[in-house]
PDB file of C-alpha atoms in Angstrom:
ATOM      1  CA  MET J 900     -26.315  -8.104  -9.562  1.00 50.00           C
ATOM      2  CA  GLU J 901     -28.789  -5.209  -9.551  1.00 54.00           C
ATOM      3  CA  SER J 902     -26.735  -3.533  -6.902  1.00 65.00           C
ATOM      4  CA  ASN J 903     -23.624  -3.899  -9.183  1.00 68.00           C
ATOM      5  CA  GLU J 904     -25.434  -2.278 -12.004  1.00 65.00           C
ATOM      6  CA  ASN J 905     -26.538   0.538  -9.753  1.00 83.00           C
ATOM      7  CA  GLU J 906     -22.941   0.906  -8.632  1.00 86.00           C
ATOM      8  CA  HIS J 907     -21.719   1.156 -12.262  1.00 88.00           C
ATOM      9  CA  GLU J 908     -24.344   3.722 -13.060  1.00 89.00           C
ATOM     10  CA  LEU J 909     -23.302   5.674  -9.880  1.00 90.00           C
ATOM     11  CA  ILE J 910     -19.656   5.622 -11.015  1.00 92.00           C
ATOM     12  CA  LYS J 911     -20.484   6.788 -14.446  1.00 90.00           C
ATOM     13  CA  ARG J 912     -22.382   9.738 -12.935  1.00 91.00           C
ATOM     14  CA  ILE J 913     -19.466  10.577 -10.678  1.00 91.00           C
ATOM     15  CA  ILE J 914     -17.018  10.470 -13.576  1.00 90.00           C
ATOM     16  CA  ALA J 915     -19.463  12.726 -15.611  1.00 89.00           C
ATOM     17  CA  GLY J 916     -19.070  15.363 -12.847  1.00 86.00           C
ATOM     18  CA  ASP J 917     -21.664  14.546 -10.155  1.00 89.00           C
ATOM     19  CA  LYS J 918     -18.989  14.651  -7.482  1.00 88.00           C
ATOM     20  CA  ASN J 919     -21.388  14.480  -4.464  1.00 90.00           C
ATOM     21  CA  LEU J 920     -22.576  10.981  -5.369  1.00 92.00           C
ATOM     22  CA  PHE J 921     -19.162   9.751  -4.357  1.00 93.00           C
ATOM     23  CA  GLN J 922     -20.216   9.991  -0.766  1.00 93.00           C
ATOM     24  CA  ASN J 923     -22.619   7.040  -1.464  1.00 92.00           C
ATOM     25  CA  LEU J 924     -19.733   4.973  -2.567  1.00 92.00           C
ATOM     26  CA  VAL J 925     -17.743   6.002   0.450  1.00 94.00           C
ATOM     27  CA  GLU J 926     -20.582   4.974   2.783  1.00 93.00           C
ATOM     28  CA  ARG J 927     -21.174   1.717   1.031  1.00 93.00           C
ATOM     29  CA  HIS J 928     -17.484   0.647   1.196  1.00 93.00           C
ATOM     30  CA  GLN J 929     -15.966   2.384   4.192  1.00 93.00           C
ATOM     31  CA  HIS J 930     -16.204  -0.598   6.607  1.00 92.00           C
ATOM     32  CA  THR J 931     -14.520  -2.926   4.058  1.00 90.00           C
ATOM     33  CA  ILE J 932     -11.718  -0.401   3.391  1.00 93.00           C
ATOM     34  CA  PHE J 933     -11.258   0.245   7.196  1.00 92.00           C
ATOM     35  CA  LYS J 934     -10.957  -3.557   7.811  1.00 88.00           C
ATOM     36  CA  ILE J 935      -8.327  -3.966   5.127  1.00 90.00           C
ATOM     37  CA  VAL J 936      -6.348  -0.937   6.179  1.00 91.00           C
ATOM     38  CA  ALA J 937      -6.483  -1.973   9.835  1.00 89.00           C
ATOM     39  CA  GLY J 938      -4.812  -5.262   8.800  1.00 86.00           C
ATOM     40  CA  HIS J 939      -1.791  -3.400   7.497  1.00 88.00           C
ATOM     41  CA  VAL J 940      -1.213  -0.170   9.410  1.00 88.00           C
ATOM     42  CA  PRO J 941      -1.047   0.672  13.146  1.00 85.00           C
ATOM     43  CA  ALA J 942      -4.482   1.494  14.658  1.00 82.00           C
ATOM     44  CA  GLY J 943      -3.619   5.225  15.041  1.00 86.00           C
ATOM     45  CA  HIS J 944      -3.194   5.663  11.247  1.00 90.00           C
ATOM     46  CA  VAL J 945      -6.118   3.664  10.042  1.00 92.00           C
ATOM     47  CA  GLU J 946      -8.502   6.571   9.461  1.00 93.00           C
ATOM     48  CA  GLU J 947      -5.839   8.669   7.779  1.00 94.00           C
ATOM     49  CA  VAL J 948      -4.829   5.841   5.440  1.00 95.00           C
ATOM     50  CA  ALA J 949      -8.465   4.954   4.704  1.00 95.00           C
ATOM     51  CA  HIS J 950      -9.140   8.653   3.890  1.00 96.00           C
ATOM     52  CA  ASP J 951      -6.191   8.773   1.458  1.00 95.00           C
ATOM     53  CA  THR J 952      -7.450   5.521  -0.030  1.00 96.00           C
ATOM     54  CA  PHE J 953     -10.811   7.031  -0.868  1.00 96.00           C
ATOM     55  CA  ILE J 954      -9.180  10.067  -2.350  1.00 95.00           C
ATOM     56  CA  ARG J 955      -7.045   7.669  -4.482  1.00 95.00           C
ATOM     57  CA  ILE J 956     -10.254   5.766  -5.456  1.00 95.00           C
ATOM     58  CA  TYR J 957     -11.889   9.063  -6.531  1.00 94.00           C
ATOM     59  CA  ASN J 958      -8.878  10.198  -8.621  1.00 92.00           C
ATOM     60  CA  SER J 959      -8.582   6.699 -10.246  1.00 92.00           C
ATOM     61  CA  LEU J 960     -12.284   6.133 -10.816  1.00 91.00           C
ATOM     62  CA  HIS J 961     -11.973   6.933 -14.556  1.00 89.00           C
ATOM     63  CA  THR J 962      -9.589   3.966 -14.833  1.00 90.00           C
ATOM     64  CA  TYR J 963     -12.059   1.480 -13.260  1.00 89.00           C
ATOM     65  CA  GLY J 964     -13.054  -0.764 -16.210  1.00 81.00           C
ATOM     66  CA  GLY J 965     -15.896  -2.613 -14.537  1.00 79.00           C
ATOM     67  CA  GLN J 966     -14.474  -6.153 -15.232  1.00 78.00           C
ATOM     68  CA  ALA J 967     -13.795  -6.863 -11.546  1.00 81.00           C
ATOM     69  CA  SER J 968     -16.333  -5.900  -8.851  1.00 86.00           C
ATOM     70  CA  PHE J 969     -15.887  -2.375  -7.546  1.00 90.00           C
ATOM     71  CA  ALA J 970     -15.220  -3.739  -4.013  1.00 90.00           C
ATOM     72  CA  ALA J 971     -12.447  -5.910  -5.274  1.00 89.00           C
ATOM     73  CA  TRP J 972     -10.946  -3.048  -7.238  1.00 92.00           C
ATOM     74  CA  ALA J 973     -11.179  -0.612  -4.313  1.00 93.00           C
ATOM     75  CA  SER J 974      -9.562  -3.253  -2.026  1.00 91.00           C
ATOM     76  CA  THR J 975      -6.508  -3.501  -4.259  1.00 91.00           C
ATOM     77  CA  LEU J 976      -6.233   0.287  -4.091  1.00 94.00           C
ATOM     78  CA  ALA J 977      -6.461   0.166  -0.242  1.00 94.00           C
ATOM     79  CA  VAL J 978      -3.605  -2.377   0.021  1.00 92.00           C
ATOM     80  CA  ARG J 979      -1.463  -0.241  -2.410  1.00 92.00           C
ATOM     81  CA  GLN J 980      -2.192   2.752  -0.224  1.00 94.00           C
ATOM     82  CA  CYS J 981      -0.997   0.785   2.819  1.00 93.00           C
ATOM     83  CA  TYR J 982       2.170  -0.234   0.857  1.00 92.00           C
ATOM     84  CA  ASP J 983       2.767   3.546   0.092  1.00 92.00           C
ATOM     85  CA  PHE J 984       2.260   4.370   3.789  1.00 93.00           C
ATOM     86  CA  TRP J 985       5.036   1.956   4.837  1.00 90.00           C
ATOM     87  CA  ARG J 986       7.390   2.992   2.055  1.00 89.00           C
ATOM     88  CA  LYS J 987       7.073   6.548   3.174  1.00 88.00           C
ATOM     89  CA  ARG J 988       7.612   5.611   6.763  1.00 85.00           C
ATOM     90  CA  TYR J 989      10.617   3.545   5.923  1.00 81.00           C
ATOM     91  CA  ARG J 990      12.110   6.398   3.789  1.00 77.00           C
ATOM     92  CA  SER J 991      11.761   8.762   6.785  1.00 71.00           C
ATOM     93  CA  ARG J 992      12.978   6.081   9.169  1.00 65.00           C
ATOM     94  CA  GLU J 993       9.898   6.263  11.346  1.00 59.00           C
ATOM     95  CA  VAL J 994       9.636   2.509  12.091  1.00 53.00           C
ATOM     96  CA  PRO J 995      10.459   1.976  15.769  1.00 57.00           C
ATOM     97  CA  MET J 996      12.545  -0.983  16.811  1.00 55.00           C
ATOM     98  CA  SER J 997      11.979  -1.125  20.551  1.00 58.00           C
ATOM     99  CA  ALA J 998      12.717  -3.958  22.966  1.00 64.00           C
ATOM    100  CA  LEU J 999       9.775  -6.133  23.986  1.00 69.00           C
ATOM    101  CA  ALA J1000       7.819  -5.465  27.110  1.00 74.00           C
ATOM    102  CA  PRO J1001       8.447  -7.817  30.142  1.00 76.00           C
ATOM    103  CA  ASP J1002       4.999  -9.310  29.749  1.00 77.00           C
ATOM    104  CA  THR J1003       5.644 -10.072  26.124  1.00 78.00           C
ATOM    105  CA  GLU J1004       9.021 -11.585  26.921  1.00 78.00           C
ATOM    106  CA  ASN J1005       7.386 -13.968  29.486  1.00 79.00           C
ATOM    107  CA  TRP J1006       4.727 -14.977  27.028  1.00 81.00           C
ATOM    108  CA  LEU J1007       7.412 -15.541  24.349  1.00 78.00           C
ATOM    109  CA  GLU J1008       9.454 -17.664  26.748  1.00 79.00           C
ATOM    110  CA  SER J1009       6.385 -19.916  27.400  1.00 81.00           C
ATOM    111  CA  VAL J1010       5.733 -20.144  23.611  1.00 79.00           C
ATOM    112  CA  LEU J1011       9.387 -21.116  22.975  1.00 77.00           C
ATOM    113  CA  ALA J1012       9.209 -23.650  25.793  1.00 78.00           C
ATOM    114  CA  GLY J1013       6.063 -25.167  24.190  1.00 76.00           C
ATOM    115  CA  GLN J1014       4.012 -24.523  27.524  1.00 72.00           C
ATOM    116  CA  GLU J1015       0.332 -24.477  27.552  1.00 61.00           C
ATOM    117  CA  ASP J1016      -1.201 -20.961  27.653  1.00 60.00           C
ATOM    118  CA  THR J1017      -2.339 -20.218  31.282  1.00 62.00           C
ATOM    119  CA  GLY J1018      -3.031 -16.493  31.277  1.00 63.00           C
ATOM    120  CA  GLU J1019      -5.844 -14.317  29.870  1.00 67.00           C
ATOM    121  CA  GLU J1020      -6.485 -14.529  26.193  1.00 67.00           C
ATOM    122  CA  SER J1021      -6.448 -10.662  26.030  1.00 66.00           C
ATOM    123  CA  GLU J1022      -2.853 -10.692  27.495  1.00 70.00           C
ATOM    124  CA  HIS J1023      -1.690 -13.174  24.909  1.00 75.00           C
ATOM    125  CA  SER J1024      -3.414 -11.189  22.252  1.00 77.00           C
ATOM    126  CA  ALA J1025      -1.612  -8.029  23.317  1.00 79.00           C
ATOM    127  CA  ALA J1026       1.763  -9.904  23.531  1.00 81.00           C
ATOM    128  CA  ARG J1027       1.136 -11.386  20.141  1.00 82.00           C
ATOM    129  CA  ARG J1028       0.419  -7.991  18.705  1.00 80.00           C
ATOM    130  CA  GLU J1029       3.665  -6.770  20.069  1.00 80.00           C
ATOM    131  CA  LEU J1030       5.513  -9.621  18.663  1.00 81.00           C
ATOM    132  CA  VAL J1031       3.977  -9.104  15.180  1.00 83.00           C
ATOM    133  CA  GLN J1032       4.855  -5.333  15.325  1.00 80.00           C
ATOM    134  CA  GLY J1033       8.423  -6.208  16.459  1.00 79.00           C
ATOM    135  CA  LEU J1034       8.860  -8.676  13.758  1.00 80.00           C
ATOM    136  CA  LEU J1035       7.424  -6.607  10.932  1.00 82.00           C
ATOM    137  CA  ALA J1036       9.633  -3.671  11.907  1.00 80.00           C
ATOM    138  CA  GLU J1037      12.604  -5.961  10.866  1.00 80.00           C
ATOM    139  CA  PHE J1038      11.253  -6.182   7.325  1.00 84.00           C
ATOM    140  CA  SER J1039      11.379  -3.898   4.365  1.00 86.00           C
ATOM    141  CA  ALA J1040       8.117  -2.175   3.221  1.00 86.00           C
ATOM    142  CA  GLU J1041       7.837  -4.775   0.450  1.00 88.00           C
ATOM    143  CA  ASP J1042       8.292  -7.819   2.685  1.00 88.00           C
ATOM    144  CA  ARG J1043       6.018  -6.344   5.360  1.00 87.00           C
ATOM    145  CA  MET J1044       3.195  -6.200   2.809  1.00 89.00           C
ATOM    146  CA  LEU J1045       3.939  -9.689   1.611  1.00 89.00           C
ATOM    147  CA  VAL J1046       4.028 -11.144   5.087  1.00 87.00           C
ATOM    148  CA  THR J1047       0.694  -9.587   5.925  1.00 87.00           C
ATOM    149  CA  LEU J1048      -0.914 -10.688   2.651  1.00 88.00           C
ATOM    150  CA  PHE J1049       0.655 -14.167   2.708  1.00 84.00           C
ATOM    151  CA  TYR J1050       0.520 -15.165   6.361  1.00 82.00           C
ATOM    152  CA  GLY J1051      -2.253 -12.834   7.664  1.00 83.00           C
ATOM    153  CA  GLU J1052      -4.722 -12.952   4.703  1.00 84.00           C
ATOM    154  CA  GLU J1053      -3.525 -16.211   3.269  1.00 86.00           C
ATOM    155  CA  ARG J1054      -3.525 -14.891  -0.336  1.00 87.00           C
ATOM    156  CA  SER J1055      -2.086 -16.809  -3.127  1.00 90.00           C
ATOM    157  CA  VAL J1056       1.158 -15.738  -5.026  1.00 90.00           C
ATOM    158  CA  LYS J1057      -1.126 -14.814  -8.000  1.00 90.00           C
ATOM    159  CA  GLU J1058      -3.317 -12.576  -5.821  1.00 90.00           C
ATOM    160  CA  CYS J1059      -0.323 -10.911  -4.154  1.00 90.00           C
ATOM    161  CA  ALA J1060       1.154 -10.157  -7.619  1.00 91.00           C
ATOM    162  CA  ALA J1061      -2.143  -8.564  -8.749  1.00 88.00           C
ATOM    163  CA  ILE J1062      -2.549  -6.522  -5.553  1.00 87.00           C
ATOM    164  CA  LEU J1063       0.907  -5.233  -5.284  1.00 87.00           C
ATOM    165  CA  GLY J1064       1.392  -4.709  -8.965  1.00 87.00           C
ATOM    166  CA  TRP J1065       4.486  -6.965  -9.016  1.00 90.00           C
ATOM    167  CA  SER J1066       5.300  -9.765 -11.562  1.00 92.00           C
ATOM    168  CA  PHE J1067       4.399 -13.278 -10.518  1.00 92.00           C
ATOM    169  CA  ALA J1068       8.120 -14.292 -10.496  1.00 93.00           C
ATOM    170  CA  ASN J1069       9.045 -11.492  -8.188  1.00 92.00           C
ATOM    171  CA  VAL J1070       6.372 -12.465  -5.690  1.00 91.00           C
ATOM    172  CA  LYS J1071       7.329 -16.112  -5.886  1.00 90.00           C
ATOM    173  CA  VAL J1072      11.136 -15.378  -5.270  1.00 91.00           C
ATOM    174  CA  ARG J1073      10.243 -12.955  -2.397  1.00 90.00           C
ATOM    175  CA  ALA J1074       7.874 -15.445  -0.830  1.00 86.00           C
ATOM    176  CA  PHE J1075      10.489 -18.191  -1.089  1.00 86.00           C
ATOM    177  CA  ARG J1076      13.011 -15.920   0.760  1.00 88.00           C
ATOM    178  CA  LEU J1077      10.467 -14.799   3.345  1.00 84.00           C
ATOM    179  CA  ARG J1078      10.849 -17.936   5.582  1.00 79.00           C
ATOM    180  CA  LYS J1079      14.551 -17.379   5.882  1.00 82.00           C
ATOM    181  CA  LYS J1080      14.086 -13.708   6.659  1.00 84.00           C
ATOM    182  CA  LEU J1081      11.410 -14.519   9.132  1.00 81.00           C
ATOM    183  CA  ARG J1082      13.693 -16.808  10.974  1.00 80.00           C
ATOM    184  CA  LYS J1083      16.379 -14.085  11.121  1.00 81.00           C
ATOM    185  CA  ALA J1084      13.836 -11.492  12.210  1.00 80.00           C
ATOM    186  CA  LEU J1085      12.509 -13.780  15.011  1.00 77.00           C
ATOM    187  CA  GLU J1086      16.091 -14.308  16.212  1.00 78.00           C
ATOM    188  CA  LEU J1087      16.794 -10.614  16.225  1.00 76.00           C
ATOM    189  CA  VAL J1088      13.628  -9.759  18.122  1.00 73.00           C
ATOM    190  CA  MET J1089      14.584 -12.509  20.609  1.00 72.00           C
ATOM    191  CA  GLU J1090      18.052 -10.980  21.092  1.00 72.00           C
ATOM    192  CA  ARG J1091      16.656  -7.539  21.513  1.00 66.00           C
ATOM    193  CA  GLY J1092      14.154  -8.878  24.064  1.00 59.00           C
ATOM    194  CA  LYS J1093      16.960 -10.979  25.654  1.00 51.00           C
ATOM    195  CA  VAL J1094      14.719 -13.992  25.736  1.00 47.00           C
ATOM    196  CA  LYS J1095      16.820 -16.980  26.907  1.00 43.00           C
TER     197      LYS J1095
ATOM    198  CA  MET M 553      20.335 -16.857  19.556  1.00 63.00           C
ATOM    199  CA  LYS M 554      19.595 -19.930  17.498  1.00 72.00           C
ATOM    200  CA  LEU M 555      16.026 -21.238  17.386  1.00 75.00           C
ATOM    201  CA  THR M 556      15.179 -24.799  16.876  1.00 81.00           C
ATOM    202  CA  PRO M 557      12.778 -25.703  13.940  1.00 81.00           C
ATOM    203  CA  GLU M 558      10.084 -26.512  16.520  1.00 84.00           C
ATOM    204  CA  GLN M 559      10.404 -23.081  18.113  1.00 81.00           C
ATOM    205  CA  ILE M 560      10.333 -21.411  14.742  1.00 80.00           C
ATOM    206  CA  GLU M 561       7.133 -23.321  13.825  1.00 82.00           C
ATOM    207  CA  ARG M 562       5.475 -22.293  17.200  1.00 83.00           C
ATOM    208  CA  LEU M 563       6.482 -18.673  16.636  1.00 81.00           C
ATOM    209  CA  GLU M 564       5.223 -18.813  13.001  1.00 82.00           C
ATOM    210  CA  ARG M 565       1.875 -20.079  14.281  1.00 84.00           C
ATOM    211  CA  GLU M 566       1.697 -17.174  16.732  1.00 84.00           C
ATOM    212  CA  LEU M 567       2.644 -14.757  14.013  1.00 83.00           C
ATOM    213  CA  ARG M 568      -0.104 -15.949  11.783  1.00 85.00           C
ATOM    214  CA  THR M 569      -2.691 -15.686  14.576  1.00 86.00           C
ATOM    215  CA  GLY M 570      -1.310 -12.147  15.404  1.00 85.00           C
ATOM    216  CA  LEU M 571      -1.569 -11.034  11.813  1.00 83.00           C
ATOM    217  CA  LYS M 572      -5.110 -12.260  11.521  1.00 82.00           C
ATOM    218  CA  GLU M 573      -6.071 -10.540  14.772  1.00 81.00           C
ATOM    219  CA  GLN M 574      -4.608  -7.174  13.561  1.00 78.00           C
ATOM    220  CA  GLY M 575      -7.490  -6.050  11.590  1.00 71.00           C
ATOM    221  CA  LYS M 576     -10.215  -7.391  13.936  1.00 73.00           C
ATOM    222  CA  SER M 577     -10.131  -4.780  16.675  1.00 70.00           C
ATOM    223  CA  VAL M 578     -10.645  -1.861  14.304  1.00 74.00           C
ATOM    224  CA  ALA M 579     -12.727   1.113  15.424  1.00 78.00           C
ATOM    225  CA  PRO M 580     -15.645   1.890  13.042  1.00 82.00           C
ATOM    226  CA  PRO M 581     -15.248   4.997  10.776  1.00 86.00           C
ATOM    227  CA  SER M 582     -16.233   8.127  12.520  1.00 87.00           C
ATOM    228  CA  ARG M 583     -19.472   9.897  11.574  1.00 85.00           C
ATOM    229  CA  THR M 584     -17.548  12.729   9.943  1.00 89.00           C
ATOM    230  CA  PHE M 585     -15.452  10.367   7.842  1.00 92.00           C
ATOM    231  CA  SER M 586     -17.289  10.554   4.590  1.00 91.00           C
ATOM    232  CA  ALA M 587     -17.944  14.246   5.062  1.00 92.00           C
ATOM    233  CA  SER M 588     -14.158  14.968   5.481  1.00 92.00           C
ATOM    234  CA  ILE M 589     -13.496  13.052   2.148  1.00 93.00           C
ATOM    235  CA  MET M 590     -16.292  14.978   0.368  1.00 93.00           C
ATOM    236  CA  ARG M 591     -14.792  18.256   1.672  1.00 92.00           C
ATOM    237  CA  GLU M 592     -11.438  17.432   0.198  1.00 91.00           C
ATOM    238  CA  ILE M 593     -12.915  16.386  -3.080  1.00 89.00           C
ATOM    239  CA  ASN M 594     -15.054  19.481  -3.389  1.00 88.00           C
ATOM    240  CA  SER M 595     -12.094  21.629  -2.595  1.00 84.00           C
ATOM    241  CA  THR M 596     -10.440  20.537  -5.793  1.00 73.00           C
ATOM    242  CA  SER M 597     -12.095  22.468  -8.503  1.00 58.00           C
ATOM    243  CA  ALA M 598     -11.672  20.085 -11.448  1.00 54.00           C
ATOM    244  CA  SER M 599     -14.013  17.223 -11.929  1.00 56.00           C
ATOM    245  CA  LEU M 600     -12.814  13.761 -12.867  1.00 58.00           C
ATOM    246  CA  ALA M 601     -13.984  14.247 -16.526  1.00 56.00           C
ATOM    247  CA  GLU M 602     -12.099  17.612 -16.668  1.00 58.00           C
ATOM    248  CA  ALA M 603      -9.039  16.126 -15.022  1.00 56.00           C
ATOM    249  CA  ASP M 604      -9.089  13.242 -17.544  1.00 56.00           C
ATOM    250  CA  PHE M 605      -9.491  15.777 -20.350  1.00 57.00           C
ATOM    251  CA  SER M 606      -6.697  18.065 -19.250  1.00 61.00           C
ATOM    252  CA  GLU M 607      -4.360  15.124 -18.718  1.00 66.00           C
ATOM    253  CA  ALA M 608      -5.111  13.747 -22.139  1.00 69.00           C
ATOM    254  CA  PHE M 609      -4.813  17.207 -23.649  1.00 72.00           C
ATOM    255  CA  ILE M 610      -1.375  17.860 -22.051  1.00 81.00           C
ATOM    256  CA  LEU M 611      -0.127  14.548 -23.260  1.00 81.00           C
ATOM    257  CA  ARG M 612      -1.257  15.042 -26.760  1.00 84.00           C
ATOM    258  CA  TYR M 613       0.116  18.561 -26.863  1.00 85.00           C
ATOM    259  CA  ALA M 614       3.547  17.501 -25.596  1.00 88.00           C
ATOM    260  CA  ALA M 615       3.644  14.545 -28.093  1.00 89.00           C
ATOM    261  CA  ALA M 616       2.761  16.921 -30.995  1.00 89.00           C
ATOM    262  CA  THR M 617       5.423  19.472 -29.930  1.00 90.00           C
ATOM    263  CA  ALA M 618       8.134  16.816 -29.596  1.00 90.00           C
ATOM    264  CA  LEU M 619       7.145  15.516 -33.075  1.00 90.00           C
ATOM    265  CA  VAL M 620       7.322  18.973 -34.709  1.00 89.00           C
ATOM    266  CA  ALA M 621      10.723  19.685 -32.941  1.00 87.00           C
ATOM    267  CA  VAL M 622      12.130  16.430 -34.273  1.00 87.00           C
ATOM    268  CA  CYS M 623      10.753  17.173 -37.853  1.00 84.00           C
ATOM    269  CA  CYS M 624      12.306  20.675 -37.735  1.00 81.00           C
ATOM    270  CA  LEU M 625      15.662  19.371 -36.595  1.00 79.00           C
ATOM    271  CA  VAL M 626      15.805  16.544 -39.372  1.00 80.00           C
ATOM    272  CA  TYR M 627      14.728  19.101 -41.982  1.00 78.00           C
ATOM    273  CA  GLY M 628      17.197  21.722 -40.719  1.00 75.00           C
ATOM    274  CA  TRP M 629      20.123  19.293 -40.793  1.00 71.00           C
ATOM    275  CA  GLY M 630      19.030  17.825 -44.093  1.00 72.00           C
ATOM    276  CA  THR M 631      18.909  21.142 -45.890  1.00 72.00           C
ATOM    277  CA  GLY M 632      21.916  22.566 -44.275  1.00 67.00           C
ATOM    278  CA  TYR M 633      19.813  25.349 -42.701  1.00 64.00           C
ATOM    279  CA  MET M 634      20.784  24.253 -39.228  1.00 62.00           C
ATOM    280  CA  PRO M 635      24.097  25.952 -38.073  1.00 60.00           C
ATOM    281  CA  ASP M 636      26.798  23.512 -37.098  1.00 63.00           C
ATOM    282  CA  ASP M 637      28.477  23.746 -33.585  1.00 66.00           C
ATOM    283  CA  THR M 638      31.097  26.277 -34.638  1.00 67.00           C
ATOM    284  CA  GLN M 639      28.561  28.626 -36.286  1.00 70.00           C
ATOM    285  CA  LEU M 640      26.330  28.343 -33.247  1.00 68.00           C
ATOM    286  CA  SER M 641      29.109  29.073 -30.722  1.00 72.00           C
ATOM    287  CA  ALA M 642      30.314  32.106 -32.800  1.00 75.00           C
ATOM    288  CA  TYR M 643      26.694  33.327 -32.904  1.00 74.00           C
ATOM    289  CA  LEU M 644      26.268  32.856 -29.144  1.00 71.00           C
ATOM    290  CA  LEU M 645      29.522  34.612 -28.316  1.00 74.00           C
ATOM    291  CA  GLU M 646      28.615  37.507 -30.637  1.00 78.00           C
ATOM    292  CA  THR M 647      25.232  37.857 -29.021  1.00 75.00           C
ATOM    293  CA  LEU M 648      26.705  37.695 -25.507  1.00 73.00           C
ATOM    294  CA  ALA M 649      29.409  40.284 -26.380  1.00 76.00           C
ATOM    295  CA  GLY M 650      26.519  42.535 -27.293  1.00 67.00           C
TER     296      GLY M 650
END
């Protein structure tokens, strides 16, 4: 509670012009923001997107009303920054759609056949990561964000709507269609990987 | 290729696990991370209070200008001061002809 009050005081002083105090906010929240960003963008872009998130936080600081906790407010901006990252990438068609690596194909075959995992967990993890990236590349920027928030972070429709700035009905309709799209994306990835 | 409902379910489970794993192996922020943000913030001369002020000022200025322009038009047309299209074209042609 006291720490929240200190934080509100800190924000007031930053808005009043004491720019350098923003470094305190960055240091307090950088790990949380990194974690959120890493859940949405490729590892090589995490620092860049986190950086842009903090600049966005600084520029929007005067709009922070103080009703929600600063961490929750900053997290929403982080997710929106990730969403912007993907929209930009999709616009410039930088989303790679490559075939799956042979190891991933083998792992996928065993998953499809319902066989028990026999290999190293790190290998499964790498294959799973590749499958996730391959699947997400089949989605639009909007659906990609929704898949990550819905499946990965297990957020509710209401939370997704608030984070993405969409209407409740829009999220509900998109979430309903996601399952069908997911099936189609899985089939496409399988075909590209030529898994039998 | 067509997948069976069981296969879809299995793949969905892997997808959920994969999505959850995504953010876990994140490298911590570098030591220079906060410094690079501060450098960028300090390189912009205006503070947040100034930015807020200038934004509000520009918005009010634009709204006031638009209001004055609308009033002038309404007054001009109402009093017959405003030239109609033919008069305006003739004036423009005359001006262009030198």
